Coordinates of C-alpha atoms in Angstrom, one line a residue:
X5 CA 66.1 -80.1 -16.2
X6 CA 69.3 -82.5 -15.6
X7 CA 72.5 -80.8 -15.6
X8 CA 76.0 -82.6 -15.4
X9 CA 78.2 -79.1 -14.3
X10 CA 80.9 -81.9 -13.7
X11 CA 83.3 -82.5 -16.5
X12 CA 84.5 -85.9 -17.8
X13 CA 87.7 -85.1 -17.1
X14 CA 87.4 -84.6 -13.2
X15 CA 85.8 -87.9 -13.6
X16 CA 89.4 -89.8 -13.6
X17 CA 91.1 -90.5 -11.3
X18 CA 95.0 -89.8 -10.9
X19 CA 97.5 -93.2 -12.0
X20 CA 101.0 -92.7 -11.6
X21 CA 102.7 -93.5 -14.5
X22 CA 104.9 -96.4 -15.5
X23 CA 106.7 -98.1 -17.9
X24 CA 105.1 -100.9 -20.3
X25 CA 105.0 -104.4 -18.9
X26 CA 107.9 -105.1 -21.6
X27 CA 109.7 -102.3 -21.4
X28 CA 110.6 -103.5 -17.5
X29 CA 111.1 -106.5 -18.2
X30 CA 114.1 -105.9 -20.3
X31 CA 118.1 -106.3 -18.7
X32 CA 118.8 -102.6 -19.5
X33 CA 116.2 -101.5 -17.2
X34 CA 116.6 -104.1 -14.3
X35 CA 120.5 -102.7 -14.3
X36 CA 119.4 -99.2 -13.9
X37 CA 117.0 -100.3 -11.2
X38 CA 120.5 -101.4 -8.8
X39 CA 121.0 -97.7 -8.0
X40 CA 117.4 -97.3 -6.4
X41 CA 116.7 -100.6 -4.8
X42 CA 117.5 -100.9 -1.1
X43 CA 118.1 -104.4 0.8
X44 CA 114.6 -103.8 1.9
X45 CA 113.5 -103.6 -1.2
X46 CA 114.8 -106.5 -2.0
X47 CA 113.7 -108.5 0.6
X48 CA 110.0 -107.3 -0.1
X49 CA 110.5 -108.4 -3.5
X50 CA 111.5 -111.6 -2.3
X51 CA 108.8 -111.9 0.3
X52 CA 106.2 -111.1 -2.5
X53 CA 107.6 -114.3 -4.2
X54 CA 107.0 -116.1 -1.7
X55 CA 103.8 -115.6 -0.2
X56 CA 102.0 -113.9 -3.5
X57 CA 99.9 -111.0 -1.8
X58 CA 100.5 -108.5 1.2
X59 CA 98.5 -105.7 2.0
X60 CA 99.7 -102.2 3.0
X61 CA 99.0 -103.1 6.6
X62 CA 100.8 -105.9 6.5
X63 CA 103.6 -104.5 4.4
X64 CA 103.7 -101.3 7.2
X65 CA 103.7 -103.6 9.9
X66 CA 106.8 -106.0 9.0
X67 CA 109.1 -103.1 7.6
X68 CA 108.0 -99.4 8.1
X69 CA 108.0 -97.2 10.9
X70 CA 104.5 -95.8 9.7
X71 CA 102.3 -95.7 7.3
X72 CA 103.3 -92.9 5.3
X73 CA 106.8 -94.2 4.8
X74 CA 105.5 -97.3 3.7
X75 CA 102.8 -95.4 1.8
X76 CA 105.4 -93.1 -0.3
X77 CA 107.8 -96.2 -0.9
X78 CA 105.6 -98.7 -2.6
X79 CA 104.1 -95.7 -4.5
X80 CA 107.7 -95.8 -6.0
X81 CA 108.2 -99.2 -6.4
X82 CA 105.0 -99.1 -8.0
X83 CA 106.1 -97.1 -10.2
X84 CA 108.9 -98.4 -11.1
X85 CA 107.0 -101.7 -11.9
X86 CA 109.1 -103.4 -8.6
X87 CA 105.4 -104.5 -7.6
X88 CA 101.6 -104.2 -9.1
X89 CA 98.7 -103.6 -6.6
X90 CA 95.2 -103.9 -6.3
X91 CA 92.0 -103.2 -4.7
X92 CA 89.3 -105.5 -3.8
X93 CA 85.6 -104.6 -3.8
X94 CA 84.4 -105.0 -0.3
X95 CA 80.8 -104.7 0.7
X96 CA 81.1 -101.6 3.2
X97 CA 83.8 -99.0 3.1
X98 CA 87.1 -99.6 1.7
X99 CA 89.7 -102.1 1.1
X100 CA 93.2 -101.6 1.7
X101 CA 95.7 -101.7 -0.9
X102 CA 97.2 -105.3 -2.3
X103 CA 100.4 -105.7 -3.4
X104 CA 101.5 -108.2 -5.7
X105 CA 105.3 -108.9 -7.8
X106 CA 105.3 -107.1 -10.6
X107 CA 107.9 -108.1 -14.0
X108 CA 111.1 -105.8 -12.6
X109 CA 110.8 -107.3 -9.3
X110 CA 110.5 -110.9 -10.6
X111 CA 113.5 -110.2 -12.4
X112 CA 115.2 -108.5 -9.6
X113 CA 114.5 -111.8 -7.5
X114 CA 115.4 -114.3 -10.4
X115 CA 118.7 -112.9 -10.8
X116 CA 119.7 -112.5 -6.9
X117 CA 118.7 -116.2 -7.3
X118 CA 121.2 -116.6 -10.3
X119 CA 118.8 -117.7 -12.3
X120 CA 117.5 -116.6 -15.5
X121 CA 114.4 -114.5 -15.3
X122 CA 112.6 -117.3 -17.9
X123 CA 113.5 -120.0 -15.3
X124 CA 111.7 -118.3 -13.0
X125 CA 108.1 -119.8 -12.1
X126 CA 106.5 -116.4 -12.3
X127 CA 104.0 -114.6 -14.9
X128 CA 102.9 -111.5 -14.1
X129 CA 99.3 -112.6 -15.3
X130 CA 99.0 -115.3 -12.4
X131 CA 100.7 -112.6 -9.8
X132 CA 97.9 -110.0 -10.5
X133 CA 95.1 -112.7 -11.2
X134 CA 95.4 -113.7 -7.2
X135 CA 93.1 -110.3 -7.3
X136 CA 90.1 -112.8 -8.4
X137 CA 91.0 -115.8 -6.8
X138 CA 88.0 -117.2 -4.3
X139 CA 91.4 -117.7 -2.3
X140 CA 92.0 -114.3 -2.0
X141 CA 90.8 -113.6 1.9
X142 CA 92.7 -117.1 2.7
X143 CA 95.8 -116.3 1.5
X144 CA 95.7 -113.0 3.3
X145 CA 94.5 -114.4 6.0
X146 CA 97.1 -116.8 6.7
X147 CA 99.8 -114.2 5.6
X148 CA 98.3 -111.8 8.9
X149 CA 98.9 -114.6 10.9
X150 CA 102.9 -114.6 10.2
X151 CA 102.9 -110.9 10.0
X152 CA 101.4 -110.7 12.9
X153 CA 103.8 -112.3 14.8
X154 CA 106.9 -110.5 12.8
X155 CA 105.3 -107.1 14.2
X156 CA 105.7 -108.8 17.5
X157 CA 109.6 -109.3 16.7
X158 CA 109.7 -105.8 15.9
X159 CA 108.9 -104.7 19.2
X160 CA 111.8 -103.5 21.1
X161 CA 109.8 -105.5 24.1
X162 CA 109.3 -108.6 22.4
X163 CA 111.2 -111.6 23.7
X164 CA 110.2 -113.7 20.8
X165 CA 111.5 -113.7 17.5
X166 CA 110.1 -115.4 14.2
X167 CA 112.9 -117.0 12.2
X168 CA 111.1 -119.1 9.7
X169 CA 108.3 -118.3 7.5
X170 CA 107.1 -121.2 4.5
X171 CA 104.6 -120.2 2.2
X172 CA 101.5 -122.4 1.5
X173 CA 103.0 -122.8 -1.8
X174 CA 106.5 -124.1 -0.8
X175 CA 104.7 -126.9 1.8
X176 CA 102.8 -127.7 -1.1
X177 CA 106.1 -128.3 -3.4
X178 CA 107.9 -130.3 0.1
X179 CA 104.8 -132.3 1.5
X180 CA 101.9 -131.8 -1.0
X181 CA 101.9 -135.2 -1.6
X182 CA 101.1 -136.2 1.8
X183 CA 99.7 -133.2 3.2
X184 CA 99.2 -129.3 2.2
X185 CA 99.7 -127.1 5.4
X186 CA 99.0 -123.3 4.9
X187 CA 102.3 -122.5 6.3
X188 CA 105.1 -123.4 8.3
X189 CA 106.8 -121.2 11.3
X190 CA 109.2 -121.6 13.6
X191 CA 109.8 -118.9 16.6
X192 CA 112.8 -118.1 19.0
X193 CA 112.0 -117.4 22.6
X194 CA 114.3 -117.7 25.5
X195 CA 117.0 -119.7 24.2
X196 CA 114.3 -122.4 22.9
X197 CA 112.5 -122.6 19.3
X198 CA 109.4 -124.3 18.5
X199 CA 108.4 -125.3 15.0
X200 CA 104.4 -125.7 13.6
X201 CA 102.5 -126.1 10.5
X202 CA 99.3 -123.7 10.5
X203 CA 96.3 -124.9 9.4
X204 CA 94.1 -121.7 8.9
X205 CA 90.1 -122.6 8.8
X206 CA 87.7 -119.8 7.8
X207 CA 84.8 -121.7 8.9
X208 CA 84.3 -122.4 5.2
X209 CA 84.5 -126.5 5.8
X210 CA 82.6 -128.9 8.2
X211 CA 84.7 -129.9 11.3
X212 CA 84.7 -133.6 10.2
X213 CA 86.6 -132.3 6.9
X214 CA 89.0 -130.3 9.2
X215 CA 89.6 -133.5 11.2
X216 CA 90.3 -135.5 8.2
X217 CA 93.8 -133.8 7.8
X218 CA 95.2 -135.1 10.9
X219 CA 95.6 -138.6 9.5
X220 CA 97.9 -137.0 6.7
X221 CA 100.2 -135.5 9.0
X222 CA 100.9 -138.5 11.2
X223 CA 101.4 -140.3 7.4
X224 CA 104.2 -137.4 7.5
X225 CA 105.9 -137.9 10.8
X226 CA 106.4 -141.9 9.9
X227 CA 107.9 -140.9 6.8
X228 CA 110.1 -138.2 8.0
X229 CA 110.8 -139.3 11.7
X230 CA 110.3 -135.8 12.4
X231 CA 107.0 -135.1 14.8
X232 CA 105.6 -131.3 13.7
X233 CA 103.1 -129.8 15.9
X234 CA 99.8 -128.8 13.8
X235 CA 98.4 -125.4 15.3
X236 CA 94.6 -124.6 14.1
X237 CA 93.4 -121.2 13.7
X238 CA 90.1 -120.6 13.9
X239 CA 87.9 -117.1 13.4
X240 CA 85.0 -117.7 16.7
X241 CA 85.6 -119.7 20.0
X242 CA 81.9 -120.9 19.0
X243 CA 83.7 -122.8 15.7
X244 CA 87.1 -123.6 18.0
X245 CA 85.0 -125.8 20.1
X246 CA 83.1 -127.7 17.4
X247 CA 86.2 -128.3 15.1
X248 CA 88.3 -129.8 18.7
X249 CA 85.6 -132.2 19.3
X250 CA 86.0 -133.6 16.0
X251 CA 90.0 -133.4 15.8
X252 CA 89.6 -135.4 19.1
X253 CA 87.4 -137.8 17.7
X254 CA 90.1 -137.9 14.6
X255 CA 93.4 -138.1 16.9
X256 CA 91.8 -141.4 18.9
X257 CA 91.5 -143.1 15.7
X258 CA 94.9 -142.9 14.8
X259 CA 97.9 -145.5 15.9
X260 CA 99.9 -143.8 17.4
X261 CA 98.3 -139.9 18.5
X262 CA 101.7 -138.4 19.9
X263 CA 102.6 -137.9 16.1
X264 CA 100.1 -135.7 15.7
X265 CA 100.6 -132.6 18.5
X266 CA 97.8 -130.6 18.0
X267 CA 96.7 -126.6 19.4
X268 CA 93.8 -124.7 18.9
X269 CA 93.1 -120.8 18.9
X270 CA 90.6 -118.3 17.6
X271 CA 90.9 -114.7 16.0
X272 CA 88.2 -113.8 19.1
X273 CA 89.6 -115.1 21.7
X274 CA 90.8 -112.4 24.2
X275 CA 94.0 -112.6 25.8
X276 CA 93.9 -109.9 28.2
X277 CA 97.3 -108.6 26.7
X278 CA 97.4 -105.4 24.8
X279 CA 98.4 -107.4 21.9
X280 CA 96.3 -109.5 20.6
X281 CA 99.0 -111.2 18.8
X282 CA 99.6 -115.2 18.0
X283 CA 101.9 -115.5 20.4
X284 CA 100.3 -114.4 23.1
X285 CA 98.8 -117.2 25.7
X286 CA 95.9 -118.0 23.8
X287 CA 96.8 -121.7 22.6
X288 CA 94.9 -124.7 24.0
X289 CA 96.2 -128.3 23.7
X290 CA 93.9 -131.2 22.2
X291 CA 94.7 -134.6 24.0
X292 CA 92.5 -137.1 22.9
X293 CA 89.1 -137.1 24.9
X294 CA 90.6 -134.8 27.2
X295 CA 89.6 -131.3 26.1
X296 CA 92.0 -128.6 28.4
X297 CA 91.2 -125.6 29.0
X298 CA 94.5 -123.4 30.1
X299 CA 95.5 -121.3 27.2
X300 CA 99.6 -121.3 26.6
X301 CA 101.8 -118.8 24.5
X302 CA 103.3 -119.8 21.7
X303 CA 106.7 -120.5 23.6
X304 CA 105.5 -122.4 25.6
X305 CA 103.7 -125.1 23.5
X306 CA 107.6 -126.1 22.7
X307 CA 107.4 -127.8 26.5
X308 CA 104.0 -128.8 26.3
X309 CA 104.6 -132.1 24.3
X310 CA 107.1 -134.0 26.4
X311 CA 107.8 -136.4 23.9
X312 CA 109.1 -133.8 21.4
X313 CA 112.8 -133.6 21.0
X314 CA 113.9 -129.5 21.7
X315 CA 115.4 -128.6 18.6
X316 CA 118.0 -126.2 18.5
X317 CA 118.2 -122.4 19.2
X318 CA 119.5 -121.9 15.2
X319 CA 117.5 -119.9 12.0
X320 CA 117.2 -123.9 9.9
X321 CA 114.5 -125.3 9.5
X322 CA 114.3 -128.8 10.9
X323 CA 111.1 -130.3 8.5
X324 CA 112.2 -132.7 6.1
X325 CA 112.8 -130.5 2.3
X326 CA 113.5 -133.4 -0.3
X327 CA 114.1 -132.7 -3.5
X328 CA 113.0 -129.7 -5.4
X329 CA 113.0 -128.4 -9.3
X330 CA 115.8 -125.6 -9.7
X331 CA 113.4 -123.0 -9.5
X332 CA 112.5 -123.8 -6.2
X333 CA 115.7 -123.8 -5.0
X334 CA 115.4 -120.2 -4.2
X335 CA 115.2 -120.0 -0.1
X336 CA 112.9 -118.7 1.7
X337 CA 113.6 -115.2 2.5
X338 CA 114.2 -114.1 6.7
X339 CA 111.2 -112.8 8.1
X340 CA 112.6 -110.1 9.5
X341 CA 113.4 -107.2 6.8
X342 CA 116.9 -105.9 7.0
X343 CA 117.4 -102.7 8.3
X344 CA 116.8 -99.1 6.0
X345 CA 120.0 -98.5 4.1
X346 CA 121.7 -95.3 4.8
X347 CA 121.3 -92.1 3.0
X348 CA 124.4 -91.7 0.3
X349 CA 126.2 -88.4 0.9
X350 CA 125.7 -86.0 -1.7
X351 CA 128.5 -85.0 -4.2

């Protein structure tokens, strides 16, 4: 005999409740929400903007002491319709929470902006859609990378400091004619910055087709007069060393190879610190023919070009911007989330 002693309703799980997609999307609403947003808040909806998806790690990582703080606040500004998340099906176990804009935040961020939440190149249909995009693990991917190293400024021992983060999307907007970097990063360290665009390959392409982007980003540099180290991240040391001998074979090809500076790392590689973090001394130049095989931390690949002019020890970006639509004129938030607001006294 088959017996079901489970009710349907036990069956369901628990959703928070929130307000309709239009209902927080309306000015009455996004003027109640000023009382309850905090500057870090704020900056997370900004960040969301930016570089479309985060995960709970991620978010816990660049702005909350812990997981349950971070936990209980984006329950809220879930809630509250601040930002939408999702959960991707993953073969074994489970995946962790992705966060994505949701309609209050974009309008929180559009008017910050002073610009009017229509002008805003956002709909909440494309924010949430990322969820079944083949570019999904990519874009998350990349995004670990940067919030990798912004965990690293958090740490009261770090002498490094990330003080520019570009989405894939924003490169696209600046140099996607020429070439499409998946990000752009700058970092602080010792009174010295160094500045890169990150080209991060899930062993999803053939090393030739990797290779074939260098000539792009020496097109670049003779347009901009500015030289930008290309740092490639790769997931194995096994698919570091095919995709250097092809970049070499690419970088002899070109004119003039000093325009393209290029470093190569892998997810795998082991550092030996307790970190295992991008900045550590896991970064090996490519030279031409000559493949090297001392590793260098991110610092230090600032003085491993000699030709490169230092730039200097400020929070701009040096790249070459152009124009941009009005939309875009929205900058980049810090990478650094400001610091938890304090507690209003009681009345």
């Amino acid at each position: 005999m088959i017996t079901n002693p489970t009710s349907q309703r036990s069956l369901r799980a628990h959703r928070p409740k929130r307000l309709s997609q239009r209902a927080a999307a309306t000015g009455e609403y996004v003027a109640r929400l000023a009382a309850r947003l905090t500057d870090r808040d704020r900056w997370l909806a900004r960040m969301l903007y930016e570089h479309k998806v985060l995960t709970t790690h991620q978010i816990t990582e660049i702005a909350y002491p812990s997981s349950r703080a971070a936990n209980m606040r984006l329950l809220q500004l879930y809630k509250w319709r601040v930002l939408d998340r999702f959960q991707p099906f993953i073969a074994s176990g489970t995946a962790p929470m992705h966060y994505v804009l949701d309609v209050a935040g974009a309008a929180v961020v559009a008017r910050e902006g002073g610009l009017d939440p229509r002008d805003l190149d956002y709909r909440h249909e494309r924010a949430i859609g990322i969820a079944h995009s083949l570019r999904l693990a990519h874009t998350v991917g990349t995004n670990a990378f940067f919030t990798a190293l912004i965990a690293r400024s958090r740490n009261p021992d770090a002498s490094g400091q990330l003080t520019a983060w570009w989405s894939e999307a924003r490169c696209k907007r600046h140099f996607g004619d020429i070439v499409r970097p998946d990000g752009y990063g700058r970092w602080h360290e010792h009174r010295s910055a160094f500045e890169w665009f990150l080209e991060f390959d899930f062993g999803t392409e053939r090393p030739d087709r990797v290779a074939a982007k260098l000539p792009g980003y020496a097109k670049l540099a003779t347009a901009t007069g500015i030289t930008t180290p290309i740092l490639f991240w790769m997931p194995t040391t096994r698919r570091e060393t095919r995709v250097r001998h092809a970049l070499a074979t690419a970088l002899n090809t070109l004119d003039d190879p000093t325009l393209v500076p290029v470093a190569t790392s892998s997810a795998d590689f082991v550092t030996g610190d307790r970190d295992a973090h991008p900045a550590a001394a896991r970064w090996q130049l490519l030279e031409g023919r000559q493949l090297t095989s001392r590793r260098l931390a991110l610092a230090e690949l600032g003085r491993a070009w000699p030709h490169l002019p230092p730039l200097p020890p400020s929070s701009s970006t040096s790249v070459a911007t152009g124009n941009s639509d009005s939309w875009s004129d929205l900058l980049p938030p810090s990478p650094l989330a400001p610091g938890p607001t304090p507690r209003r006294g009681t009345r």
